[in-house]
Amino acid sequence: MRYRSILIYVSNAIDLEGRVRLAARLASGQSVTVIGLAISGLSRFMSQVLPAVTGSAGEVLPGAAPLPAEEQERREKKHLDMTISLERFKVLAQEFGIARIQTLRVDDDAAAALSNHGNTADLIVLGKSELHGIDDRKDSDFIEFVALNAAAPVLAISEKPFSWRHALIAWNGSSAAARAVRNAIPLLQDVGAISAVIFGDGIVPGTNASASEDELKQCLSSLDKPIDILHRPAATDVGHALLALAAELDADLIVMGCVAHPRWRGVLLGGTTGVVIAESPVALLLSR
């Protein structure tokens, strides 16, 4: 099992090289298309209106009100940044030996664009670095929004390099956890050690059933390697307990499912998913 299409969020982030290097390893020796998606962050609606306001060279058309100079300058800078980022993506892809690449550039909100274009990919790769310094909760909201709204799983890289050494699976027997495990298999094939943790009785959310070790093993049946299944006491704060265990094991990847719950985007996050996304120093494989 391999990913056939990998979508990378291309920006001027300092970890872009890490994203491309990771995709290159997943694409090595395989017929994998790596897509670089650059996003302006400008309103998609306004980008559709703009051509009616200005001509192709940016001149104001007869009868149209000109854009304020500051707004025009902001738009031009955004598009220049996209061009520069995509050029860097292409250089890095060539440097790391990626044979098949595509580039896309869109005017839209980043979370919405990644969710929409991620529906046609097998994996979305993004990072947290460009959002640091804004607000950790806004950061986690962005990543969780993409994970919950895109069909593809999300691999978010963070401060600690993902060195394919040790993966930790958060297992509770839910359908989201099962999909996350199955979606992680192409990554786990090359990871040195794999552990899974069940907290307390591991009651599956919304049921009275306990998380089954056998079901986890069935999800991972295509992997020809041992899985170390750990049982830890029940925790009122599973998010921080999971992060503490990852640190104890020196894991560099956490695999977990995301469960959707009714809320408006921007509402303060809570629960295991929000805590782990906001505070994890290691890479995360997230799937709904």
Tab-separated table of C-alpha atoms in Angstrom:
chain	number	residue	atom	x	y	z
A	1	MET	CA	0.000	0.000	0.000
A	2	ARG	CA	1.372	3.390	-1.018
A	3	TYR	CA	0.081	6.922	-1.369
A	4	ARG	CA	-0.416	7.775	-5.041
A	5	SER	CA	-1.023	11.503	-4.661
A	6	ILE	CA	0.508	13.738	-1.995
A	7	LEU	CA	-0.609	17.345	-1.556
A	8	ILE	CA	1.906	19.709	0.060
A	9	TYR	CA	0.956	23.092	1.456
A	10	VAL	CA	3.569	25.311	-0.212
A	11	SER	CA	4.407	28.556	1.532
A	12	ASN	CA	7.455	30.517	2.615
A	13	ALA	CA	7.545	28.518	5.853
A	14	ILE	CA	10.948	27.496	7.168
A	15	ASP	CA	9.891	23.840	7.202
A	16	LEU	CA	8.956	23.642	3.502
A	17	GLU	CA	12.145	21.695	2.853
A	18	GLY	CA	11.106	19.175	5.508
A	19	ARG	CA	7.692	18.732	3.910
A	20	VAL	CA	9.180	18.110	0.468
A	21	ARG	CA	11.861	15.767	1.824
A	22	LEU	CA	9.180	13.717	3.586
A	23	ALA	CA	7.066	13.516	0.424
A	24	ALA	CA	10.152	12.514	-1.563
A	25	ARG	CA	10.763	9.553	0.729
A	26	LEU	CA	7.151	8.440	0.392
A	27	ALA	CA	7.382	8.832	-3.386
A	28	SER	CA	10.750	7.082	-3.739
A	29	GLY	CA	10.624	4.360	-6.370
A	30	GLN	CA	6.885	4.728	-6.749
A	31	SER	CA	4.536	6.312	-9.296
A	32	VAL	CA	3.533	9.068	-6.918
A	33	THR	CA	2.443	12.574	-7.915
A	34	VAL	CA	3.475	15.281	-5.473
A	35	ILE	CA	1.341	18.413	-5.762
A	36	GLY	CA	2.509	21.765	-4.470
A	37	LEU	CA	-0.438	23.992	-3.499
A	38	ALA	CA	0.260	27.698	-2.934
A	39	ILE	CA	-2.557	29.689	-1.353
A	40	SER	CA	-2.823	33.463	-1.290
A	41	GLY	CA	-5.192	33.693	1.667
A	42	LEU	CA	-7.205	36.236	-0.328
A	43	SER	CA	-10.945	35.930	-0.605
A	44	ARG	CA	-11.959	33.627	-3.451
A	45	PHE	CA	-15.012	35.823	-4.027
A	46	MET	CA	-12.897	38.971	-4.322
A	47	SER	CA	-10.497	37.260	-6.708
A	48	GLN	CA	-13.468	36.555	-8.996
A	49	VAL	CA	-14.668	40.156	-8.760
A	50	LEU	CA	-11.215	41.642	-9.310
A	51	PRO	CA	-10.948	40.826	-13.052
A	52	ALA	CA	-14.127	42.869	-13.610
A	53	VAL	CA	-12.547	45.796	-11.838
A	54	THR	CA	-9.128	45.751	-13.451
A	55	GLY	CA	-7.754	44.636	-16.760
A	56	SER	CA	-5.115	41.982	-17.306
A	57	ALA	CA	-2.327	44.484	-16.787
A	58	GLY	CA	-3.909	45.840	-13.626
A	59	GLU	CA	-5.314	49.012	-15.198
A	60	VAL	CA	-8.691	50.204	-13.993
A	61	LEU	CA	-11.460	49.532	-16.492
A	62	PRO	CA	-13.893	52.311	-17.513
A	63	GLY	CA	-16.604	52.875	-14.942
A	64	ALA	CA	-14.912	50.733	-12.278
A	65	ALA	CA	-13.783	52.099	-8.945
A	66	PRO	CA	-10.056	51.563	-8.450
A	67	LEU	CA	-8.807	49.394	-5.625
A	68	PRO	CA	-7.109	51.300	-2.821
A	69	ALA	CA	-3.370	51.412	-3.429
A	70	GLU	CA	-2.638	49.519	-0.215
A	71	GLU	CA	-5.028	46.709	-1.161
A	72	GLN	CA	-3.579	46.440	-4.672
A	73	GLU	CA	-0.074	46.312	-3.236
A	74	ARG	CA	-1.121	43.640	-0.742
A	75	ARG	CA	-2.579	41.466	-3.493
A	76	GLU	CA	0.489	41.838	-5.672
A	77	LYS	CA	2.741	40.874	-2.773
A	78	LYS	CA	0.625	37.810	-1.998
A	79	HIS	CA	0.850	36.608	-5.592
A	80	LEU	CA	4.588	37.290	-5.738
A	81	ASP	CA	5.034	35.249	-2.546
A	82	MET	CA	3.083	32.394	-4.138
A	83	THR	CA	5.310	32.476	-7.223
A	84	ILE	CA	8.488	32.456	-5.140
A	85	SER	CA	7.229	29.617	-2.931
A	86	LEU	CA	6.248	27.454	-5.908
A	87	GLU	CA	9.633	28.025	-7.554
A	88	ARG	CA	11.338	26.925	-4.339
A	89	PHE	CA	9.060	23.886	-4.190
A	90	LYS	CA	10.076	22.880	-7.716
A	91	VAL	CA	13.776	23.305	-6.929
A	92	LEU	CA	13.460	21.204	-3.757
A	93	ALA	CA	11.425	18.530	-5.550
A	94	GLN	CA	14.134	18.214	-8.182
A	95	GLU	CA	16.864	18.193	-5.543
A	96	PHE	CA	15.153	15.343	-3.641
A	97	GLY	CA	14.479	13.330	-6.792
A	98	ILE	CA	10.696	13.607	-7.068
A	99	ALA	CA	9.885	12.539	-10.613
A	100	ARG	CA	6.251	13.637	-10.880
A	101	ILE	CA	5.138	17.022	-9.614
A	102	GLN	CA	2.270	19.420	-10.205
A	103	THR	CA	1.812	22.979	-8.997
A	104	LEU	CA	-1.400	24.785	-8.111
A	105	ARG	CA	-2.038	28.347	-6.982
A	106	VAL	CA	-5.378	29.486	-5.646
A	107	ASP	CA	-6.957	32.568	-4.121
A	108	ASP	CA	-8.778	31.314	-1.065
A	109	ASP	CA	-8.584	30.863	2.669
A	110	ALA	CA	-5.815	28.353	3.416
A	111	ALA	CA	-7.932	25.942	5.465
A	112	ALA	CA	-10.748	25.895	2.903
A	113	ALA	CA	-8.378	25.462	-0.059
A	114	LEU	CA	-6.495	22.589	1.583
A	115	SER	CA	-9.758	20.894	2.524
A	116	ASN	CA	-11.161	21.194	-1.007
A	117	HIS	CA	-8.036	20.195	-2.933
A	118	GLY	CA	-7.211	17.536	-0.354
A	119	ASN	CA	-10.332	15.636	-1.365
A	120	THR	CA	-8.514	14.357	-4.451
A	121	ALA	CA	-5.244	13.448	-2.699
A	122	ASP	CA	-4.193	10.440	-0.618
A	123	LEU	CA	-2.255	12.531	1.915
A	124	ILE	CA	-2.006	16.209	2.866
A	125	VAL	CA	1.324	17.429	4.229
A	126	LEU	CA	1.477	20.708	6.097
A	127	GLY	CA	3.359	22.240	9.004
A	128	LYS	CA	2.774	24.497	11.956
A	129	SER	CA	5.779	26.767	11.576
A	130	GLU	CA	4.229	29.554	9.535
A	131	LEU	CA	1.444	29.947	12.080
A	132	HIS	CA	3.591	30.030	15.191
A	133	GLY	CA	3.592	33.382	16.896
A	134	ILE	CA	-0.037	34.043	15.988
A	135	ASP	CA	-1.925	31.912	18.483
A	136	ASP	CA	-1.575	28.240	19.337
A	137	ARG	CA	-5.326	27.782	19.423
A	138	LYS	CA	-5.743	29.409	16.030
A	139	ASP	CA	-2.967	27.126	14.816
A	140	SER	CA	-4.726	24.014	16.105
A	141	ASP	CA	-8.059	25.211	14.728
A	142	PHE	CA	-6.508	25.496	11.265
A	143	ILE	CA	-5.053	21.972	11.349
A	144	GLU	CA	-8.131	20.392	12.900
A	145	PHE	CA	-10.400	22.120	10.358
A	146	VAL	CA	-8.414	20.572	7.486
A	147	ALA	CA	-8.284	17.151	9.162
A	148	LEU	CA	-12.050	17.165	9.757
A	149	ASN	CA	-13.083	18.529	6.358
A	150	ALA	CA	-10.699	16.915	3.867
A	151	ALA	CA	-11.185	13.346	2.711
A	152	ALA	CA	-7.440	12.687	2.898
A	153	PRO	CA	-5.500	12.206	6.140
A	154	VAL	CA	-3.322	15.086	7.306
A	155	LEU	CA	0.349	14.757	8.203
A	156	ALA	CA	1.394	17.823	10.199
A	157	ILE	CA	5.103	18.147	10.875
A	158	SER	CA	6.293	20.069	13.891
A	159	GLU	CA	9.436	21.138	15.754
A	160	LYS	CA	10.856	17.655	16.355
A	161	PRO	CA	12.067	16.132	13.071
A	162	PHE	CA	10.192	13.069	11.890
A	163	SER	CA	13.014	10.541	11.557
A	164	TRP	CA	10.883	7.404	10.941
A	165	ARG	CA	12.063	5.985	14.260
A	166	HIS	CA	9.032	5.377	16.512
A	167	ALA	CA	5.304	5.851	15.951
A	168	LEU	CA	2.718	5.946	18.733
A	169	ILE	CA	-0.895	5.065	17.895
A	170	ALA	CA	-3.734	6.386	20.063
A	171	TRP	CA	-6.225	3.498	20.004
A	172	ASN	CA	-9.760	3.505	21.349
A	173	GLY	CA	-11.467	1.229	18.839
A	174	SER	CA	-13.480	4.035	17.223
A	175	SER	CA	-14.040	4.215	13.481
A	176	ALA	CA	-11.945	7.390	13.348
A	177	ALA	CA	-9.042	5.649	15.097
A	178	ALA	CA	-9.344	2.668	12.744
A	179	ARG	CA	-9.281	4.904	9.653
A	180	ALA	CA	-6.283	6.801	11.024
A	181	VAL	CA	-4.391	3.545	11.505
A	182	ARG	CA	-5.208	2.295	8.013
A	183	ASN	CA	-4.372	5.663	6.470
A	184	ALA	CA	-1.024	5.650	8.284
A	185	ILE	CA	0.109	2.265	6.925
A	186	PRO	CA	2.204	3.700	4.054
A	187	LEU	CA	4.098	5.726	6.681
A	188	LEU	CA	4.284	2.925	9.226
A	189	GLN	CA	5.821	0.558	6.673
A	190	ASP	CA	9.087	2.456	6.992
A	191	VAL	CA	8.939	3.322	10.703
A	192	GLY	CA	11.368	1.408	12.901
A	193	ALA	CA	9.140	0.737	15.932
A	194	ILE	CA	5.391	0.980	16.459
A	195	SER	CA	3.589	1.275	19.784
A	196	ALA	CA	-0.113	1.678	20.512
A	197	VAL	CA	-1.725	2.850	23.723
A	198	ILE	CA	-5.132	2.148	25.251
A	199	PHE	CA	-6.067	4.346	28.201
A	200	GLY	CA	-8.146	2.759	30.949
A	201	ASP	CA	-10.816	0.347	29.733
A	202	GLY	CA	-10.589	1.932	26.305
A	203	ILE	CA	-14.337	2.297	25.970
A	204	VAL	CA	-15.227	3.109	22.374
A	205	PRO	CA	-16.921	6.546	22.267
A	206	GLY	CA	-20.708	6.251	22.055
A	207	THR	CA	-20.736	2.536	22.927
A	208	ASN	CA	-20.269	0.211	25.860
A	209	ALA	CA	-17.625	-1.847	24.034
A	210	SER	CA	-13.969	-1.878	25.005
A	211	ALA	CA	-11.195	-1.164	22.524
A	212	SER	CA	-10.025	-4.456	21.057
A	213	GLU	CA	-6.371	-5.323	20.594
A	214	ASP	CA	-7.420	-7.840	17.936
A	215	GLU	CA	-9.180	-5.143	15.902
A	216	LEU	CA	-6.074	-2.986	16.024
A	217	LYS	CA	-3.949	-5.903	14.849
A	218	GLN	CA	-6.417	-6.539	12.020
A	219	CYS	CA	-6.097	-2.896	10.916
A	220	LEU	CA	-2.325	-3.368	10.828
A	221	SER	CA	-2.352	-6.886	9.363
A	222	SER	CA	-0.554	-5.772	6.209
A	223	LEU	CA	2.464	-4.686	8.251
A	224	ASP	CA	5.081	-7.355	8.778
A	225	LYS	CA	6.382	-6.022	12.073
A	226	PRO	CA	5.547	-6.315	15.769
A	227	ILE	CA	3.224	-3.849	17.485
A	228	ASP	CA	3.822	-3.071	21.152
A	229	ILE	CA	0.388	-2.496	22.714
A	230	LEU	CA	0.503	-0.560	25.976
A	231	HIS	CA	-2.227	-0.225	28.597
A	232	ARG	CA	-2.179	2.926	30.711
A	233	PRO	CA	-4.518	4.044	33.514
A	234	ALA	CA	-7.581	6.056	32.604
A	235	ALA	CA	-6.833	9.771	32.403
A	236	THR	CA	-9.138	12.738	32.707
A	237	ASP	CA	-6.806	14.610	30.368
A	238	VAL	CA	-6.020	12.086	27.648
A	239	GLY	CA	-4.371	14.688	25.421
A	240	HIS	CA	-1.612	15.514	27.875
A	241	ALA	CA	-1.285	11.863	28.907
A	242	LEU	CA	-0.735	10.931	25.251
A	243	LEU	CA	1.891	13.654	24.814
A	244	ALA	CA	3.673	12.542	27.991
A	245	LEU	CA	3.798	8.955	26.749
A	246	ALA	CA	5.139	10.074	23.362
A	247	ALA	CA	7.926	11.918	25.176
A	248	GLU	CA	8.623	8.882	27.388
A	249	LEU	CA	8.937	6.621	24.337
A	250	ASP	CA	10.833	9.291	22.364
A	251	ALA	CA	8.265	8.823	19.601
A	252	ASP	CA	8.503	11.125	16.590
A	253	LEU	CA	5.018	10.435	15.190
A	254	ILE	CA	1.569	10.237	16.790
A	255	VAL	CA	-1.274	8.600	14.862
A	256	MET	CA	-4.797	9.463	15.998
A	257	GLY	CA	-8.345	9.863	14.785
A	258	CYS	CA	-10.252	13.152	14.817
A	259	VAL	CA	-13.916	13.118	15.742
A	260	ALA	CA	-16.108	15.872	14.364
A	261	HIS	CA	-18.360	17.719	16.768
A	262	PRO	CA	-20.794	20.582	16.085
A	263	ARG	CA	-19.070	23.931	16.472
A	264	TRP	CA	-18.358	27.089	14.549
A	265	ARG	CA	-14.818	27.438	13.373
A	266	GLY	CA	-12.942	29.773	15.723
A	267	VAL	CA	-14.643	28.534	18.906
A	268	LEU	CA	-12.125	27.607	21.585
A	269	LEU	CA	-11.054	24.016	21.083
A	270	GLY	CA	-11.072	21.438	23.812
A	271	GLY	CA	-10.658	17.717	24.164
A	272	THR	CA	-7.880	15.368	23.192
A	273	THR	CA	-7.558	16.443	19.562
A	274	GLY	CA	-7.280	20.153	20.316
A	275	VAL	CA	-4.695	19.624	23.061
A	276	VAL	CA	-2.505	17.302	20.992
A	277	ILE	CA	-2.570	19.446	17.861
A	278	ALA	CA	-1.854	22.646	19.776
A	279	GLU	CA	0.940	21.275	21.961
A	280	SER	CA	2.539	18.299	20.224
A	281	PRO	CA	6.244	18.810	19.422
A	282	VAL	CA	6.209	15.782	17.115
A	283	ALA	CA	4.612	14.962	13.765
A	284	LEU	CA	0.915	14.011	13.716
A	285	LEU	CA	-1.024	11.773	11.345
A	286	LEU	CA	-4.676	12.812	11.698
A	287	SER	CA	-7.720	11.264	10.076
A	288	ARG	CA	-11.454	11.681	10.573
